[in-house]
Amino acid sequence: MTILLIANRGEVVVRVAKTARELGWKIATIYEPDDRQSPHIRVGDIAVEVDSYTSIDSVVEAALRVGADIVHPGYGFLSENPEFAKKLLDLGISWAGPSPEKMRLLGDKIEARRLAEQAGVPVLPWCEALDVGDALRCAEDIGYPVVVKASNTGGGRGQRIARNGEELVKAFQLVALEARGWGKPRIFVEKFVENARHVEVQILADRYGSVVHLYERECSVQRRRQKIVEEAPSPLTARRKKLRSELLDYALKLSEYAGYDGIGTLEFIYDPKSDQFYFIEANTRLQVEHGVTEMVTGVDIVKHQLLTGLEKPLSLRQSEITVRGWAVEARVYAEKVLSDFAPAEGVVTKLRMPSGPWLRVDSIVEEGYHVNPKYDTLLAKIIAWGSDRLEAVKRLEIALKETVIGGVETNLDLLRELLASEEFVKADYHTLFLEKTLDRIRRKISEKLQILKEIVSRINMPQLLHMKTPNVRLQGIRWRTYGWLAASTRSRY
Amino acid sequence: MTILLIANRGEVVVRVAKTARELGWKIATIYEPDDRQSPHIRVGDIAVEVDSYTSIDSVVEAALRVGADIVHPGYGFLSENPEFAKKLLDLGISWAGPSPEKMRLLGDKIEARRLAEQAGVPVLPWCEALDVGDALRCAEDIGYPVVVKASNTGGGRGQRIARNGEELVKAFQLVALEARGWGKPRIFVEKFVENARHVEVQILADRYGSVVHLYERECSVQRRRQKIVEEAPSPLTARRKKLRSELLDYALKLSEYAGYDGIGTLEFIYDPKSDQFYFIEANTRLQVEHGVTEMVTGVDIVKHQLLTGLEKPLSLRQSEITVRGWAVEARVYAEKVLSDFAPAEGVVTKLRMPSGPWLRVDSIVEEGYHVNPKYDTLLAKIIAWGSDRLEAVKRLEIALKETVIGGVETNLDLLRELLASEEFVKADYHTLFLEKTLDRIRRKISEKLQILKEIVSRINMPQLLHMKTPNVRLQGIRWRTYGWLAASTRSRY
Amino acid sequence: MGGSQRQRVLGIKRVSDNVYEVLLEDDSGKRYTVHVKVEGDILETPYGSYYLQDISRIETVGEARGGRSVLGVSWAIDFDSSSGIFKAKLSLKIIDVKVGRGSRVARDDTLLLFETMKMVGELKSPCEGIVEEVFVKPGEGVKSGSQLLKLKCK
Amino acid sequence: MGGSQRQRVLGIKRVSDNVYEVLLEDDSGKRYTVHVKVEGDILETPYGSYYLQDISRIETVGEARGGRSVLGVSWAIDFDSSSGIFKAKLSLKIIDVKVGRGSRVARDDTLLLFETMKMVGELKSPCEGIVEEVFVKPGEGVKSGSQLLKLKCK
């Protein structure tokens, strides 16, 4: 009987537990002292208290205590920490990830970039900057705009755009501050690509030299450099065979050159000017958006992550992997979209999740769930599959409209607007698309909410709230004469 | 704006509404006077009262009242009634099904059988029986055992096995009685196949002569001739290419010969003795188990049903349709498995449905749902997809174990046992398999429930029931020394 | 849970606040441990998850069989052997009544035919006896709880 | 809902017991009808479904913007212009304090740097003024509601 410790919280614990159950494994979860109510601990057979989700010693101790054979780190927290992985491996506990050396090599943006250069994979013009002076000189060389990045941060932290020297000075300081949590901060400056698209390739590899890719995902819809809508395949590369095969070749080339030995993702930026992909960084862990790839390839990424973590050889060949249809994911966050995406706090008092055909919901939320803004406030990922992109987008739009999360502010209205927007439907977007359309979208949301407020204030509310069993009798209305739901429904047929 | 009336109740209304929403249509539902609380009416934009779900006049009136452009009949009730379809079409309302003439032709088991013979598709030895004398003579000719069937019934009614003359007399009388509800009862006697397997082919056709198949499903796991577990593809034909292509050829041949013009299913019996498929009947409507085919082909059957109903040409070519992986469905019924599958009545007081990757749940149930044994008591269909059969079966088994439907008796324990049984895992089953293993399965269920009763009676219940927030602290247990969940977990890896 | 070995509970031990270890023994004396977990009002077990309040109400084969062996239609019709009254357990439609007041019947003789949503069924006599009363007519629909027949067994 | 046309509600009519027809007009005078449905405690609309109790609590852009334009960090820190007190709206970690008691600041000068789960932010002065009090130190973690600074605007 294999015992798995899932060293994380939130929806990823639920997701990983599903596969572990399928494998017939026993599951242990962890919780911080004041996070004991979180539903993630219930998916396991037993839960252990730790000092902190990021305390290596405490989590390692938990793994020892439950007799774990293997640890899955989820994403965030210790998932990209090679010291944590090494400590476990040294104790004879397997690690559901690549070996610590590969984590170090590819997890460091500067090292990974150098590796890509050696492997012949294009990267954007860049230079390391030990101080502000370096950074300014580098930016002059490369030409503004540039991005200042820390070599070792994740989740959209530690990177800021600068369009001139003044912005660069400030960006350098802030990035340096943000990067402290990840150890010694190494900073570099990279050319910023206008109208860029973010496309990434999912890689599966084992300890024995096998590497396959599961095709690409596009994650260009981001807010503050955090992805919120992702899709597989990429609308950009799906219609351009040569560009796609270039991208996939780069990914395999780099993985093989690096001797990569777990599951991971290689992220690329597409520059429409040069019509070229550039490697930007690697993620040596499971990604939030892995579900869209699972839906179009039918491959259980977590299963391969767990099994290769146990040093099993990869059981998939490249020729067996194909893409069918399209999958689009929307991340539902508890946050105040109209107030700079501040994390929202609160208790979910009403929940209605979409279900039925073509949908997948990976969620942590339930009625009574307390959203703790101390942690990432991702509540659920709603994924729709379609035989083509338009079908998937439409299904996701409807699923989002059906979803009700009451009692706490969420980004549901933003996602609904986004999915219905002309730009998204046409896949006419880039990494700053959301930031550029945010004012328009916010205004639209605000107007709709104003109308709804007015409608509700005019409806005889007390009666409605007490009407537990709506008595629906048609009063002679002929719908043809009205524009019933007209605003929402544009048929494709 | 297209207006759809869904002339049914239960989970099929929810399913059909999903696709209609995606098409941007407006949805009307119906309800009988004492079924107004049923959740199915809520998925529409508006609901209309009808005298009865089977009253043609009343349902047609409802369609007129809401200005319906098209009616979807679901399954059961009026779904196979050509008079109903004709009345709608005569009023200029489209019908989400084949034309009434084809419904008549293929809906009648005797006519369909004659057609198959003409088309060169094998059928089992049979003869029509106008009275008991005819039936006895026929059975003598064919040889016992035989099945007595009515030409025009559905849902497992109107068919009984007879192994001798005495049983035949009784069977004839009962079948004649059961068939009354479907109009003039025509009875026939057919050779009964021992260890038969039930495999069916999903057909999509349009009014313009296009016919494609969506491959096959196997539905051999039945209780009282009602399917409870279905899968696509068939484990029998998936491993035997020639047999499969024979089956699919038969289905296309018959559809084309009949000039079939909607979506439908052709059902076949496989006789292991002759190693041959025999056509038994056609279903000129959507089937309960259509979801497994949707999951492996990615084709939205309901969408094609609705669009061909509106006389659109079929937009799919045979070459575009492929099967990926495997899907298995379990039908969750409110019924007393230990008391001859009597329909259970009650209110669902607790509900936990499975969710997450690889699953699809088509359900009508919610907390507070009242199961009315006056109607079919299908609560939900839980479907799991896997890249191969074992993966799908394991995922479904786990999903069923996670499911909780409290307050009303269900067949969940039966399904759990079934999915875990050696016979099912090996697909070593036939149409009487469940009946033959039922005693064993019932005993197993009974034993498990006895143990659970004893466990619960020994646990300090009041304390547990008040413990809203389980305080899970590990008390120094080392799992390795215990057989934690050992009984349930057999790893495939 | 292997084959048809009947198991019994030897002991239960609390492992953590909501997890219990159960020691089972089967007929052959082989012992097993199984763990169950209480999550709010749900009991999670290797056999599946259950609503706690349902478990004590569970009817198992042994108990259910009693009724079945007498009538073969116990899910639709109840027989009270002391009063001799048959009652409908569901809404039924009476298709045919094969006996009248005073009819002598043998065990397993068909008394009446009825219909439910699911199928047509036969009510057979559980004993040799005399029909004392018939409360229903062919074609009649009866509600759950309605009396159908009164039979006096010899 | 077309483009950036602002719409207003002209009237509401009950169509059936839980369905309402809403007549809207946009700036150009064009009229639309929209139907909404009340299902228990959920309002179903063409824009999406909402928990009824939430709708009256909704904060819209106009209202939210007020705060934003003053501080640019309104989601993390509150400024009460009458008392001059800055308060944390979330748990924050103070990274750096750029001013001390008595510091003179111009509008948009950085007062302090803080960190949340999401990123590092700057608190900028909403006005020209004098720092009257600093309640926090670099490296300190503060809870939601804690006072950070007191500023007197000119």
Short mmCIF file of N, CA and C in Angstrom, two decimals, chain B residues 275-385:
data_model
loop_
_atom_site.label_atom_id
_atom_site.label_comp_id
_atom_site.label_asym_id
_atom_site.label_seq_id
_atom_site.Cartn_x
_atom_site.Cartn_y
_atom_site.Cartn_z
N ASP B 275 -21.42 -17.00 -32.90
CA ASP B 275 -20.48 -15.89 -33.07
C ASP B 275 -21.03 -14.87 -34.07
N GLN B 276 -22.25 -14.43 -33.82
CA GLN B 276 -22.96 -13.64 -34.83
C GLN B 276 -23.87 -12.64 -34.12
N PHE B 277 -24.03 -11.48 -34.75
CA PHE B 277 -24.99 -10.49 -34.24
C PHE B 277 -26.34 -10.64 -34.93
N TYR B 278 -27.40 -10.42 -34.17
CA TYR B 278 -28.75 -10.45 -34.72
C TYR B 278 -29.46 -9.16 -34.34
N PHE B 279 -30.05 -8.52 -35.32
CA PHE B 279 -30.82 -7.31 -35.04
C PHE B 279 -32.05 -7.67 -34.22
N ILE B 280 -32.31 -6.93 -33.16
CA ILE B 280 -33.55 -7.20 -32.42
C ILE B 280 -34.56 -6.06 -32.48
N GLU B 281 -34.11 -4.82 -32.30
CA GLU B 281 -35.07 -3.73 -32.41
C GLU B 281 -34.37 -2.40 -32.57
N ALA B 282 -35.16 -1.42 -32.96
CA ALA B 282 -34.64 -0.06 -33.13
C ALA B 282 -35.27 0.84 -32.10
N ASN B 283 -34.52 1.85 -31.67
CA ASN B 283 -35.08 2.88 -30.80
C ASN B 283 -35.00 4.19 -31.56
N THR B 284 -36.16 4.75 -31.81
CA THR B 284 -36.21 5.94 -32.67
C THR B 284 -36.15 7.22 -31.86
N ARG B 285 -35.35 7.20 -30.82
CA ARG B 285 -35.29 8.34 -29.89
C ARG B 285 -33.91 8.36 -29.23
N LEU B 286 -33.69 9.39 -28.41
CA LEU B 286 -32.49 9.45 -27.58
C LEU B 286 -32.54 8.34 -26.55
N GLN B 287 -31.38 7.73 -26.27
CA GLN B 287 -31.40 6.70 -25.22
C GLN B 287 -30.75 7.20 -23.94
N VAL B 288 -31.19 6.60 -22.84
CA VAL B 288 -30.66 6.97 -21.53
C VAL B 288 -29.13 6.94 -21.55
N GLU B 289 -28.59 5.91 -22.23
CA GLU B 289 -27.15 5.67 -22.18
C GLU B 289 -26.37 6.40 -23.26
N HIS B 290 -26.96 7.43 -23.89
CA HIS B 290 -26.25 8.10 -24.98
C HIS B 290 -24.95 8.76 -24.52
N GLY B 291 -24.87 9.07 -23.22
CA GLY B 291 -23.71 9.79 -22.70
C GLY B 291 -22.39 9.07 -22.88
N VAL B 292 -22.40 7.75 -22.80
CA VAL B 292 -21.12 7.02 -22.95
C VAL B 292 -20.59 7.19 -24.37
N THR B 293 -21.50 7.21 -25.33
CA THR B 293 -21.07 7.42 -26.72
C THR B 293 -20.55 8.85 -26.90
N GLU B 294 -21.23 9.80 -26.27
CA GLU B 294 -20.77 11.19 -26.35
C GLU B 294 -19.36 11.32 -25.77
N MET B 295 -19.11 10.61 -24.69
CA MET B 295 -17.79 10.76 -24.06
C MET B 295 -16.67 10.16 -24.90
N VAL B 296 -16.92 9.07 -25.59
CA VAL B 296 -15.82 8.48 -26.37
C VAL B 296 -15.71 9.06 -27.77
N THR B 297 -16.80 9.61 -28.30
CA THR B 297 -16.71 10.18 -29.65
C THR B 297 -16.56 11.70 -29.64
N GLY B 298 -16.93 12.35 -28.53
CA GLY B 298 -16.91 13.81 -28.49
C GLY B 298 -18.03 14.44 -29.29
N VAL B 299 -18.98 13.64 -29.75
CA VAL B 299 -20.09 14.15 -30.56
C VAL B 299 -21.31 14.39 -29.66
N ASP B 300 -21.88 15.57 -29.76
CA ASP B 300 -23.07 15.92 -28.98
C ASP B 300 -24.30 15.36 -29.72
N ILE B 301 -24.77 14.22 -29.26
CA ILE B 301 -25.88 13.54 -29.94
C ILE B 301 -27.14 14.39 -29.91
N VAL B 302 -27.38 15.02 -28.78
CA VAL B 302 -28.58 15.85 -28.65
C VAL B 302 -28.53 17.03 -29.63
N LYS B 303 -27.35 17.58 -29.82
CA LYS B 303 -27.24 18.70 -30.76
C LYS B 303 -27.62 18.27 -32.17
N HIS B 304 -27.13 17.11 -32.56
CA HIS B 304 -27.48 16.62 -33.89
C HIS B 304 -28.96 16.26 -33.98
N GLN B 305 -29.49 15.76 -32.86
CA GLN B 305 -30.91 15.44 -32.84
C GLN B 305 -31.77 16.69 -33.03
N LEU B 306 -31.40 17.75 -32.33
CA LEU B 306 -32.15 19.00 -32.43
C LEU B 306 -32.01 19.62 -33.82
N LEU B 307 -30.78 19.62 -34.33
CA LEU B 307 -30.55 20.30 -35.60
C LEU B 307 -31.14 19.52 -36.77
N THR B 308 -31.01 18.19 -36.76
CA THR B 308 -31.64 17.43 -37.85
C THR B 308 -33.16 17.51 -37.70
N GLY B 309 -33.64 17.65 -36.46
CA GLY B 309 -35.07 17.85 -36.25
C GLY B 309 -35.56 19.13 -36.93
N LEU B 310 -34.70 20.13 -36.97
CA LEU B 310 -35.03 21.38 -37.67
C LEU B 310 -34.74 21.28 -39.16
N GLU B 311 -34.51 20.06 -39.62
CA GLU B 311 -34.27 19.77 -41.04
C GLU B 311 -32.96 20.33 -41.55
N LYS B 312 -32.00 20.56 -40.63
CA LYS B 312 -30.65 20.91 -41.09
C LYS B 312 -29.99 19.64 -41.59
N PRO B 313 -29.12 19.77 -42.55
CA PRO B 313 -28.37 18.58 -42.96
C PRO B 313 -27.33 18.21 -41.90
N LEU B 314 -27.02 16.94 -41.83
CA LEU B 314 -26.03 16.44 -40.88
C LEU B 314 -24.68 17.06 -41.19
N SER B 315 -24.01 17.58 -40.16
CA SER B 315 -22.75 18.29 -40.41
C SER B 315 -21.53 17.41 -40.14
N LEU B 316 -21.75 16.14 -39.94
CA LEU B 316 -20.64 15.23 -39.59
C LEU B 316 -20.46 14.21 -40.70
N ARG B 317 -19.21 13.91 -40.99
CA ARG B 317 -18.94 12.80 -41.90
C ARG B 317 -18.38 11.62 -41.12
N GLN B 318 -18.60 10.43 -41.64
CA GLN B 318 -18.15 9.22 -40.93
C GLN B 318 -16.66 9.28 -40.61
N SER B 319 -15.88 9.81 -41.53
CA SER B 319 -14.43 9.81 -41.35
C SER B 319 -14.00 10.72 -40.19
N GLU B 320 -14.88 11.64 -39.79
CA GLU B 320 -14.51 12.55 -38.70
C GLU B 320 -14.78 11.94 -37.33
N ILE B 321 -15.45 10.79 -37.32
CA ILE B 321 -15.89 10.22 -36.05
C ILE B 321 -14.95 9.11 -35.61
N THR B 322 -14.35 9.28 -34.45
CA THR B 322 -13.46 8.25 -33.93
C THR B 322 -13.79 8.01 -32.46
N VAL B 323 -13.35 6.87 -31.98
CA VAL B 323 -13.55 6.53 -30.57
C VAL B 323 -12.25 6.76 -29.84
N ARG B 324 -12.30 7.52 -28.76
CA ARG B 324 -11.11 7.67 -27.91
C ARG B 324 -11.42 7.13 -26.53
N GLY B 325 -10.61 6.19 -26.07
CA GLY B 325 -10.72 5.70 -24.71
C GLY B 325 -12.00 4.92 -24.47
N TRP B 326 -12.49 4.99 -23.26
CA TRP B 326 -13.60 4.16 -22.83
C TRP B 326 -14.48 4.95 -21.87
N ALA B 327 -15.77 4.71 -21.93
CA ALA B 327 -16.68 5.35 -20.97
C ALA B 327 -17.63 4.30 -20.41
N VAL B 328 -17.85 4.37 -19.11
CA VAL B 328 -18.77 3.44 -18.44
C VAL B 328 -19.77 4.26 -17.64
N GLU B 329 -21.04 3.88 -17.75
CA GLU B 329 -22.09 4.61 -17.06
C GLU B 329 -22.80 3.70 -16.05
N ALA B 330 -23.09 4.25 -14.90
CA ALA B 330 -23.91 3.54 -13.91
C ALA B 330 -25.17 4.36 -13.68
N ARG B 331 -26.30 3.69 -13.74
CA ARG B 331 -27.56 4.40 -13.50
C ARG B 331 -27.94 4.26 -12.03
N VAL B 332 -28.08 5.38 -11.37
CA VAL B 332 -28.45 5.35 -9.95
C VAL B 332 -29.97 5.50 -9.85
N TYR B 333 -30.59 4.46 -9.35
CA TYR B 333 -32.04 4.46 -9.17
C TYR B 333 -32.40 4.51 -7.69
N ALA B 334 -33.54 5.12 -7.39
CA ALA B 334 -34.11 5.00 -6.05
C ALA B 334 -34.91 3.71 -6.06
N GLU B 335 -34.38 2.67 -5.45
CA GLU B 335 -35.09 1.39 -5.47
C GLU B 335 -34.55 0.49 -4.37
N LYS B 336 -35.36 -0.51 -4.02
CA LYS B 336 -34.99 -1.42 -2.95
C LYS B 336 -34.38 -2.67 -3.56
N VAL B 337 -33.08 -2.65 -3.66
CA VAL B 337 -32.36 -3.75 -4.32
C VAL B 337 -32.62 -5.06 -3.60
N LEU B 338 -32.71 -4.99 -2.28
CA LEU B 338 -32.88 -6.22 -1.51
C LEU B 338 -34.33 -6.67 -1.48
N SER B 339 -35.23 -5.88 -2.02
CA SER B 339 -36.64 -6.26 -2.08
C SER B 339 -37.13 -6.20 -3.51
N ASP B 340 -36.53 -7.04 -4.36
CA ASP B 340 -36.98 -7.15 -5.75
C ASP B 340 -37.01 -5.85 -6.53
N PHE B 341 -36.10 -4.94 -6.22
CA PHE B 341 -35.99 -3.69 -6.97
C PHE B 341 -37.28 -2.87 -6.96
N ALA B 342 -38.01 -2.97 -5.86
CA ALA B 342 -39.21 -2.13 -5.75
C ALA B 342 -38.78 -0.67 -5.77
N PRO B 343 -39.51 0.17 -6.47
CA PRO B 343 -39.16 1.59 -6.46
C PRO B 343 -39.23 2.15 -5.05
N ALA B 344 -38.24 2.94 -4.66
CA ALA B 344 -38.22 3.51 -3.32
C ALA B 344 -38.82 4.90 -3.35
N GLU B 345 -39.52 5.24 -2.31
CA GLU B 345 -40.08 6.57 -2.20
C GLU B 345 -39.34 7.30 -1.08
N GLY B 346 -39.27 8.60 -1.16
CA GLY B 346 -38.65 9.33 -0.07
C GLY B 346 -38.14 10.68 -0.49
N VAL B 347 -37.53 11.35 0.46
CA VAL B 347 -36.96 12.67 0.21
C VAL B 347 -35.46 12.57 0.42
N VAL B 348 -34.71 13.10 -0.53
CA VAL B 348 -33.25 13.08 -0.43
C VAL B 348 -32.83 14.12 0.60
N THR B 349 -32.26 13.64 1.71
CA THR B 349 -31.92 14.57 2.79
C THR B 349 -30.43 14.89 2.80
N LYS B 350 -29.67 14.14 2.04
CA LYS B 350 -28.22 14.40 1.98
C LYS B 350 -27.74 14.02 0.60
N LEU B 351 -26.92 14.86 0.00
CA LEU B 351 -26.46 14.55 -1.34
C LEU B 351 -25.00 14.95 -1.51
N ARG B 352 -24.21 14.00 -1.96
CA ARG B 352 -22.84 14.33 -2.34
C ARG B 352 -22.55 13.63 -3.65
N MET B 353 -22.47 14.39 -4.71
CA MET B 353 -22.23 13.82 -6.03
C MET B 353 -20.73 13.89 -6.34
N PRO B 354 -20.21 12.92 -7.05
CA PRO B 354 -18.79 12.97 -7.40
C PRO B 354 -18.55 14.07 -8.44
N SER B 355 -17.33 14.59 -8.47
CA SER B 355 -17.00 15.59 -9.48
C SER B 355 -15.52 15.54 -9.76
N GLY B 356 -15.05 16.42 -10.62
CA GLY B 356 -13.64 16.47 -10.94
C GLY B 356 -13.33 15.80 -12.26
N PRO B 357 -12.05 15.49 -12.48
CA PRO B 357 -11.63 15.01 -13.79
C PRO B 357 -12.27 13.68 -14.17
N TRP B 358 -12.48 13.50 -15.46
CA TRP B 358 -12.87 12.23 -16.08
C TRP B 358 -14.29 11.81 -15.76
N LEU B 359 -15.06 12.64 -15.11
CA LEU B 359 -16.41 12.24 -14.73
C LEU B 359 -17.45 13.13 -15.41
N ARG B 360 -18.61 12.54 -15.62
CA ARG B 360 -19.77 13.30 -16.05
C ARG B 360 -20.95 12.80 -15.24
N VAL B 361 -21.68 13.72 -14.66
CA VAL B 361 -22.85 13.34 -13.88
C VAL B 361 -24.07 14.02 -14.50
N ASP B 362 -24.99 13.24 -15.00
CA ASP B 362 -26.26 13.76 -15.50
C ASP B 362 -27.30 13.41 -14.45
N SER B 363 -27.82 14.43 -13.79
CA SER B 363 -28.60 14.16 -12.59
C SER B 363 -29.82 15.06 -12.51
N ILE B 364 -30.82 14.60 -11.79
CA ILE B 364 -32.00 15.43 -11.53
C ILE B 364 -32.12 15.69 -10.03
N VAL B 365 -31.31 15.03 -9.24
CA VAL B 365 -31.53 15.02 -7.80
C VAL B 365 -30.82 16.19 -7.11
N GLU B 366 -31.38 16.65 -6.04
CA GLU B 366 -30.81 17.70 -5.20
C GLU B 366 -31.31 17.46 -3.79
N GLU B 367 -30.72 18.10 -2.80
CA GLU B 367 -31.22 17.90 -1.44
C GLU B 367 -32.65 18.44 -1.36
N GLY B 368 -33.53 17.68 -0.76
CA GLY B 368 -34.94 18.05 -0.73
C GLY B 368 -35.74 17.45 -1.87
N TYR B 369 -35.07 16.74 -2.75
CA TYR B 369 -35.75 16.13 -3.90
C TYR B 369 -36.67 15.02 -3.42
N HIS B 370 -37.90 15.05 -3.89
CA HIS B 370 -38.85 14.01 -3.52
C HIS B 370 -38.91 12.96 -4.62
N VAL B 371 -38.56 11.74 -4.28
CA VAL B 371 -38.63 10.66 -5.26
C VAL B 371 -40.06 10.16 -5.31
N ASN B 372 -40.67 10.32 -6.46
CA ASN B 372 -42.06 9.91 -6.64
C ASN B 372 -42.08 8.59 -7.40
N PRO B 373 -42.44 7.49 -6.71
CA PRO B 373 -42.38 6.19 -7.37
C PRO B 373 -43.43 6.01 -8.46
N LYS B 374 -44.26 7.01 -8.63
CA LYS B 374 -45.20 6.99 -9.74
C LYS B 374 -44.44 7.06 -11.07
N TYR B 375 -43.28 7.72 -11.05
CA TYR B 375 -42.47 7.85 -12.25
C TYR B 375 -41.25 6.96 -12.15
N ASP B 376 -40.57 6.85 -13.27
CA ASP B 376 -39.28 6.17 -13.28
C ASP B 376 -38.39 6.81 -12.21
N THR B 377 -37.70 5.98 -11.42
CA THR B 377 -36.94 6.55 -10.29
C THR B 377 -35.46 6.73 -10.57
N LEU B 378 -35.11 6.92 -11.85
CA LEU B 378 -33.71 7.22 -12.19
C LEU B 378 -33.32 8.57 -11.58
N LEU B 379 -32.31 8.56 -10.71
CA LEU B 379 -31.89 9.79 -10.06
C LEU B 379 -30.75 10.46 -10.81
N ALA B 380 -29.81 9.65 -11.27
CA ALA B 380 -28.60 10.22 -11.87
C ALA B 380 -27.89 9.15 -12.67
N LYS B 381 -27.13 9.61 -13.64
CA LYS B 381 -26.23 8.72 -14.36
C LYS B 381 -24.82 9.20 -14.09
N ILE B 382 -24.01 8.33 -13.57
CA ILE B 382 -22.63 8.69 -13.29
C ILE B 382 -21.77 8.01 -14.34
N ILE B 383 -21.02 8.79 -15.08
CA ILE B 383 -20.24 8.27 -16.19
C ILE B 383 -18.77 8.60 -15.96
N ALA B 384 -17.91 7.61 -16.15
CA ALA B 384 -16.48 7.85 -16.04
C ALA B 384 -15.82 7.54 -17.37
N TRP B 385 -14.84 8.35 -17.72
CA TRP B 385 -14.06 8.12 -18.93
C TRP B 385 -12.66 7.67 -18.51
#
